[in-house]
mmCIF file of C-alpha atoms in Angstrom:
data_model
loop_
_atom_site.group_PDB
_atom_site.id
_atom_site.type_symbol
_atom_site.label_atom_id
_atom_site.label_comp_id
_atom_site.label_asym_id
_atom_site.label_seq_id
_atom_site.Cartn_x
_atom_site.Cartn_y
_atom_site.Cartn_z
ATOM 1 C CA UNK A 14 -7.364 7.330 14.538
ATOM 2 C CA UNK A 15 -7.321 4.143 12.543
ATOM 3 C CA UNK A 16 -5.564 1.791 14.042
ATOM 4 C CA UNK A 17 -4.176 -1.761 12.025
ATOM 5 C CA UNK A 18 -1.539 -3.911 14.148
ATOM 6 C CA UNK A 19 0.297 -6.697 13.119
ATOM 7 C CA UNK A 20 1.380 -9.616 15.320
ATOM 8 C CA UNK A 21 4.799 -9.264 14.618
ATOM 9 C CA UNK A 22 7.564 -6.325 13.649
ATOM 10 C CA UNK A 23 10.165 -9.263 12.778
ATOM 11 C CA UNK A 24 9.788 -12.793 12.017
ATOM 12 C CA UNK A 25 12.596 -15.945 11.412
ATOM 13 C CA UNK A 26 11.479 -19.207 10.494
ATOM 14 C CA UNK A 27 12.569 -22.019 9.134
ATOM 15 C CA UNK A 28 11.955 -23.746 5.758
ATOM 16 C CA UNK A 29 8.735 -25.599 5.823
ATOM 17 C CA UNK A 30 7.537 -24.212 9.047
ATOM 18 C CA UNK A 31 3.855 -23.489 9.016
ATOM 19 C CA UNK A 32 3.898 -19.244 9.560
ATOM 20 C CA UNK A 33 0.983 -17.369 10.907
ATOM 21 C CA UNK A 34 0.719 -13.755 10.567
ATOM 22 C CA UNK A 35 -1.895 -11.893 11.987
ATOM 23 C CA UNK A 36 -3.313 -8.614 11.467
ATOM 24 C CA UNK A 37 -5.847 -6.620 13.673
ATOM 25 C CA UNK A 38 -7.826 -3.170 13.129
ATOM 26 C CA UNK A 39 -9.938 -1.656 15.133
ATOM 27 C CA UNK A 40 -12.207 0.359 12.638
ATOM 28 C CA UNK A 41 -14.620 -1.777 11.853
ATOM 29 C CA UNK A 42 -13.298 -2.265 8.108
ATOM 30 C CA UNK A 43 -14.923 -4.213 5.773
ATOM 31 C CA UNK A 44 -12.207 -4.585 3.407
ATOM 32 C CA UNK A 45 -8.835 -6.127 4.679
ATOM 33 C CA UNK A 46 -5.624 -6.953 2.834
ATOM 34 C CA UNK A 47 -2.423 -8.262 2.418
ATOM 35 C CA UNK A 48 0.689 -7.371 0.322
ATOM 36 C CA UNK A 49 4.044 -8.291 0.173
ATOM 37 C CA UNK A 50 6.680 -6.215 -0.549
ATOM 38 C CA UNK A 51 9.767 -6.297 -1.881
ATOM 39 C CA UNK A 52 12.842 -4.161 -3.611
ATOM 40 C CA UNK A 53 12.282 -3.345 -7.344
ATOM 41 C CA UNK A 54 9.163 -5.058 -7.273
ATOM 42 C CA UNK A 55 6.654 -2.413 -5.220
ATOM 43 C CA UNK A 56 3.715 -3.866 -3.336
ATOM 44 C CA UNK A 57 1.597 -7.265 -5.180
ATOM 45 C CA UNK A 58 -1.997 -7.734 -3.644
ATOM 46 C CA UNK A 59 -1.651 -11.519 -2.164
ATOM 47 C CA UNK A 60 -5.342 -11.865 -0.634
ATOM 48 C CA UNK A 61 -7.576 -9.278 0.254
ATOM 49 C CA UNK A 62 -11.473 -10.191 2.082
ATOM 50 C CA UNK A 63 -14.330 -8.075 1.470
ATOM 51 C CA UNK A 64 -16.209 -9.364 4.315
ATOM 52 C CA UNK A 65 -16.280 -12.201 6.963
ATOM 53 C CA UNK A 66 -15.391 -15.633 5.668
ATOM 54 C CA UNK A 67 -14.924 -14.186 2.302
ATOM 55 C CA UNK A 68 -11.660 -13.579 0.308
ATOM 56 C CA UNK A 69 -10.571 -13.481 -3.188
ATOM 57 C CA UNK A 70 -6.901 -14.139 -4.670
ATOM 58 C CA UNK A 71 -4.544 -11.178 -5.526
ATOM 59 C CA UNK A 72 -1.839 -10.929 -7.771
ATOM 60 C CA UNK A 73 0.399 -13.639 -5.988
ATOM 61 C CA UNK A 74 -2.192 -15.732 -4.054
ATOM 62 C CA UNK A 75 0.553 -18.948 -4.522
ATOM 63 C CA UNK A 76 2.022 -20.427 -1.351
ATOM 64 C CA UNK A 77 -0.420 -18.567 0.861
ATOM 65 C CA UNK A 78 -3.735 -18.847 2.133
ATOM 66 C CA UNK A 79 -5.578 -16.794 4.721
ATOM 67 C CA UNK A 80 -8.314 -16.703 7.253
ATOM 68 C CA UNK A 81 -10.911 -14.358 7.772
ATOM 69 C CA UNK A 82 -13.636 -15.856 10.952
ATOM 70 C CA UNK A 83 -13.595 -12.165 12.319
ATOM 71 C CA UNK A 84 -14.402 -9.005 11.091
ATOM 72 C CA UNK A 85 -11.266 -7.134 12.952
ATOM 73 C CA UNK A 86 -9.056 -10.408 12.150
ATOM 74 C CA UNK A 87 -6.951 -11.358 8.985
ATOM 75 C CA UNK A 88 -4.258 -13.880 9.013
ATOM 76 C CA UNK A 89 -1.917 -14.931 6.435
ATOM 77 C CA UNK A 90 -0.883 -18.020 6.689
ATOM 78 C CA UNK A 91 2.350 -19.664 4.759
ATOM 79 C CA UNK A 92 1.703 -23.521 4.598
ATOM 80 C CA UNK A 93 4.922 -24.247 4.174
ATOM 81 C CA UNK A 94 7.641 -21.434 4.074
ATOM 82 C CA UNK A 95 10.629 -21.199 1.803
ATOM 83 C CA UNK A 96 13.366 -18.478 1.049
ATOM 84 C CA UNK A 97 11.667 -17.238 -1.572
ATOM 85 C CA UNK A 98 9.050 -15.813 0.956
ATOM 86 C CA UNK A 99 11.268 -13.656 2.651
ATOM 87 C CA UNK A 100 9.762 -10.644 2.188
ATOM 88 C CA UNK A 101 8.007 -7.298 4.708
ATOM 89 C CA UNK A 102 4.861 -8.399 4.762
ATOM 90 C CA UNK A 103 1.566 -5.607 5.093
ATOM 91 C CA UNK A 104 -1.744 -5.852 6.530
ATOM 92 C CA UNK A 105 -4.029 -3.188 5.454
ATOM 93 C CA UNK A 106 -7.477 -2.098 5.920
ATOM 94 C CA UNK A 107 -10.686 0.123 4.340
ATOM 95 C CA UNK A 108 -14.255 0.743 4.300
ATOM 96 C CA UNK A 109 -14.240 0.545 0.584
ATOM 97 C CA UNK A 110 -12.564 -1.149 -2.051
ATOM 98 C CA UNK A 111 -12.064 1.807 -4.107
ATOM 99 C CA UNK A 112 -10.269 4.478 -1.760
ATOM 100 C CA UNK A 113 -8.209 4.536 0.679
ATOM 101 C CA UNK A 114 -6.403 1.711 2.874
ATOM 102 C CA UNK A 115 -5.030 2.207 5.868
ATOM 103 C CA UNK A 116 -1.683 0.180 6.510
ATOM 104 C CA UNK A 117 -0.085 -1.663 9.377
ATOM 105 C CA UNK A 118 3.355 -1.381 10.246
ATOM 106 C CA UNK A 119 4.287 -4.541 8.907
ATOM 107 C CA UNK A 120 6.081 -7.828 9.306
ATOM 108 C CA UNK A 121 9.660 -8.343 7.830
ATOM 109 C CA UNK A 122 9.889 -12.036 7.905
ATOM 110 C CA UNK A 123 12.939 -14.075 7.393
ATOM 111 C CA UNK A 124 12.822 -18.064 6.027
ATOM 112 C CA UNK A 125 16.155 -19.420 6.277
ATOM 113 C CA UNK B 1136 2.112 -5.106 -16.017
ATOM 114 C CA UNK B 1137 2.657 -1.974 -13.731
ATOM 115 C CA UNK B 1138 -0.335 0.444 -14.002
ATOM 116 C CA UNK B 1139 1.445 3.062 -11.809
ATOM 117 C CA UNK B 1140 5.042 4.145 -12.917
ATOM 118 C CA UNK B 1141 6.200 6.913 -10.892
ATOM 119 C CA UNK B 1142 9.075 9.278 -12.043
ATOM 120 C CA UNK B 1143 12.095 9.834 -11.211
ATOM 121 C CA UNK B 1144 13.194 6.713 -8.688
ATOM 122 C CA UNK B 1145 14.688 8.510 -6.861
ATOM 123 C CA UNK B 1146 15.216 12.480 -6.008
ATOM 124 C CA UNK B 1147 17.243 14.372 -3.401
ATOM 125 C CA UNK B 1148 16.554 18.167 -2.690
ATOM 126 C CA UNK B 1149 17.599 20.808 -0.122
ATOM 127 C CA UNK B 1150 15.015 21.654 2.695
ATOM 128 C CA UNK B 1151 13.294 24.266 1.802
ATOM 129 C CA UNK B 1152 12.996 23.166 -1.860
ATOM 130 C CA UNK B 1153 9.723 21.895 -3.544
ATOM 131 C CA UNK B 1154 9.777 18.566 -4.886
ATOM 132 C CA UNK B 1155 7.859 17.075 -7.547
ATOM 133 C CA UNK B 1156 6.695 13.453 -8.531
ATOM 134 C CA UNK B 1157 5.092 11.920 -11.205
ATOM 135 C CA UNK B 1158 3.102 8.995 -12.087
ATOM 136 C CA UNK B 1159 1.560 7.197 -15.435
ATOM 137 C CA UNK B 1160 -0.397 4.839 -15.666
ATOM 138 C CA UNK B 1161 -1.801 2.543 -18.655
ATOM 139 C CA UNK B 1162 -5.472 2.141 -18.467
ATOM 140 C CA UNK B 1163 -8.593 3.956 -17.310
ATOM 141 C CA UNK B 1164 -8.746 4.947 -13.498
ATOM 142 C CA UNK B 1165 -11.631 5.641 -10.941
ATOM 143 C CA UNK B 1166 -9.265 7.482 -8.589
ATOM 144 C CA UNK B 1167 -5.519 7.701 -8.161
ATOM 145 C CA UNK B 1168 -3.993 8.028 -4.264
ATOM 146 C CA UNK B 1169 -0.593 8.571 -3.137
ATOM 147 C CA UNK B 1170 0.665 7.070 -0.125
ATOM 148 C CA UNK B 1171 4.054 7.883 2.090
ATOM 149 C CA UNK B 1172 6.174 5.552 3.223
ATOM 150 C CA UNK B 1173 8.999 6.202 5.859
ATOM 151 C CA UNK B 1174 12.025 3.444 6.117
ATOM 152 C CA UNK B 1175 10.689 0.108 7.355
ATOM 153 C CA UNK B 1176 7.410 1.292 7.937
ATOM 154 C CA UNK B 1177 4.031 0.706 6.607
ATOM 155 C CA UNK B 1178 2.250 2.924 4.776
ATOM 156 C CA UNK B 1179 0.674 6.289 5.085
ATOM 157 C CA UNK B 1180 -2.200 7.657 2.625
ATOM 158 C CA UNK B 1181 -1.704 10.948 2.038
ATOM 159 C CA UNK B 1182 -4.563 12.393 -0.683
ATOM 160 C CA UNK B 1183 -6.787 10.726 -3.398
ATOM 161 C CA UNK B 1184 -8.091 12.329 -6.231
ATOM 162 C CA UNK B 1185 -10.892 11.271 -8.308
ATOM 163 C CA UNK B 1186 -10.910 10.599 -12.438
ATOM 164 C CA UNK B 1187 -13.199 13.989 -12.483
ATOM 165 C CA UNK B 1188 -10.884 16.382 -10.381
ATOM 166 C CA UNK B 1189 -7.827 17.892 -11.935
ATOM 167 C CA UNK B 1190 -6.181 19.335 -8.932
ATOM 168 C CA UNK B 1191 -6.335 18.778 -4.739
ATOM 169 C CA UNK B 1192 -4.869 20.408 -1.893
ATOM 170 C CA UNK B 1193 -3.681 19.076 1.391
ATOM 171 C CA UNK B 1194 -1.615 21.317 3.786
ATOM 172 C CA UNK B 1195 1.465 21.311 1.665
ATOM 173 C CA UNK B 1196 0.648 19.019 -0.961
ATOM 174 C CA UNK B 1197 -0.583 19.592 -3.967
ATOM 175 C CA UNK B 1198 -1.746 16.876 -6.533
ATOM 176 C CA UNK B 1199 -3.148 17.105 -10.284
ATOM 177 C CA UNK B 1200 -4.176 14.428 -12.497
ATOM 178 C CA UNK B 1201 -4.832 14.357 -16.063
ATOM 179 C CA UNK B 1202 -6.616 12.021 -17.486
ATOM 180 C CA UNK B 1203 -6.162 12.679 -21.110
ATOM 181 C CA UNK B 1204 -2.308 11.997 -20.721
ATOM 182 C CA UNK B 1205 -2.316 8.885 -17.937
ATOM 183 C CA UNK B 1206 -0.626 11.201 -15.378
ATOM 184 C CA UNK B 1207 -0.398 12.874 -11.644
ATOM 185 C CA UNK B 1208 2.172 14.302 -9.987
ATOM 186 C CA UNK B 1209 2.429 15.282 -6.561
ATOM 187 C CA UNK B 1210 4.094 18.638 -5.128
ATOM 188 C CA UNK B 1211 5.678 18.456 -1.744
ATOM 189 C CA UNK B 1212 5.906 22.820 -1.163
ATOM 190 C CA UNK B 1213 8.585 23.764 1.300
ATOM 191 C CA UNK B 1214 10.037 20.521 1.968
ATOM 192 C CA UNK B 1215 11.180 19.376 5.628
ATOM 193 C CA UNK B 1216 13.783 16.622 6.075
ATOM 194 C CA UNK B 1217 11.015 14.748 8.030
ATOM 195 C CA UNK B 1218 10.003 14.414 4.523
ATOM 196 C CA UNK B 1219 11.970 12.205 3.769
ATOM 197 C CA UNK B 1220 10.502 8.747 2.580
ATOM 198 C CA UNK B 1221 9.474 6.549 -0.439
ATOM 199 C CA UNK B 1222 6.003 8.026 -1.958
ATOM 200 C CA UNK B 1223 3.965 5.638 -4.233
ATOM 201 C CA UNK B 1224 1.119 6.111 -6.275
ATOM 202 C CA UNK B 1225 -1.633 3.800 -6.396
ATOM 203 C CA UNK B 1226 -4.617 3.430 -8.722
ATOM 204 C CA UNK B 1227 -8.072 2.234 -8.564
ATOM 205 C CA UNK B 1228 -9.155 1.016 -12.352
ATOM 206 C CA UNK B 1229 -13.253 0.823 -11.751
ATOM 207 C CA UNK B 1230 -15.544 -0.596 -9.116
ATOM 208 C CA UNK B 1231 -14.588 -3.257 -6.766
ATOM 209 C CA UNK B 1232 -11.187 -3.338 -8.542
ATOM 210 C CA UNK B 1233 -8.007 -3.725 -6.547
ATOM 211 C CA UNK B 1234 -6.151 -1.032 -5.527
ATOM 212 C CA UNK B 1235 -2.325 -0.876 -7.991
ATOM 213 C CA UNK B 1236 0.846 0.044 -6.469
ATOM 214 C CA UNK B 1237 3.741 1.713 -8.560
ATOM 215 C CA UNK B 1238 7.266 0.758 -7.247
ATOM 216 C CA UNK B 1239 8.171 4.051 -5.427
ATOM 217 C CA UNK B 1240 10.157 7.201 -5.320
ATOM 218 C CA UNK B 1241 12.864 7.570 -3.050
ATOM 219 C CA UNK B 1242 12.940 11.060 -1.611
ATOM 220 C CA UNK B 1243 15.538 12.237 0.010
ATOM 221 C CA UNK B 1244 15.340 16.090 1.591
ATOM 222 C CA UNK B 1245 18.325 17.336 3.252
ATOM 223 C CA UNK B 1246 18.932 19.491 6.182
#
């Protein structure tokens, strides 16, 4: 079975704290992505990486950047977080772009 | 702009009871996929079918696309409370494209 983990289940933070979350699978994906979530609003592609060291912007890419120096490893990283990044955060991964993606169980992370 | 708009938001049946749940979309697809979600949870894809197919099976789940309107719709037979869950359809639009989430249907089955 495929097998995606995120660091975190719940996350509290501060405003302006630098946030790391991290996301691990253990299929030896190519493809690895992250979305955020939230009510009314569905999931918006933030960053996805289509290989090592490689990544492209999503729909939201703004107040985020991310990290890919592994092939199993993809972390999202929030610079500098604010309220208005409160959101459940998912890690997902796939051996192609085009079908399916296989989701973590995500990160519902607070800034306060 | 949305590509996937699923239909209705939200719809509660009695176990037993098949449910049914649509999605449009606005341009040109490579494959649509459906995906489960239970409360607080990530993510669960449950079938894809490609721009060519009209109609796929899985255990009890049935799924048809038509291209010619900008619609699937997916057919939970016999439905289980365990069910229960928000089900989103998701769209690829061509090669190497990303992957387009509709907002969700909230489906509730009861015992």
């Amino acid at each position: 079975d495929v097998k995606v983990t995120q660091s975190s289940r719940y996350l509290v933070k501060r405003t302006g704290e630098k946030v790391f979350l991290e996301c691990v699978q253990d299929m030896d994906h190519e493809n690895m992505f992250w979305y955020r979530q939230d009510p009314g609003l569905g999931l918006r592609l933030i960053y996805f990486s289509y290989d090592v060291k490689m990544k492209e912007k999503g729909d939201i890419p703004e107040g985020y950047s991310v990290s890919r120096e592994k092939k199993e490893r993809f972390s999202l990283i929030l610079e500098s977080a604010s309220t208005n990044q409160t959101s459940m955060y998912l890690c997902a991964s796939g051996w192609d772009l085009n079908y399916e993606q296989y989701f973590g169980p995500g990160t519902r992370l607070t800034v306060t | 702009s949305q590509q996937g708009e699923e239909d209705p938001q939200a719809l509660s049946i009695q176990e037993g009871e098949n449910a049914t749940m649509n999605c449009s979309y606005k341009t040109s697809i490579n494959n649509l996929q459906w995906y489960r979600q239970n409360s607080g949870r990530g993510l669960v894809h449950l079938i894809l079918i490609r721009s060519n197919e009209r109609e796929k099976h899985s255990g009890r789940l049935r799924v048809t696309l038509d291209t010619s309107k900008k619609s699937s719709s997916l057919l939970i037979t016999a439905s289980r409370a365990a069910d229960t869950a928000s089900y989103f359809c998701a769209s690829h639009t061509g090669a190497n494209s990303k992957l387009t989430f509709g907002k969700g249907i909230t489906l509730s089955v009861r015992p």
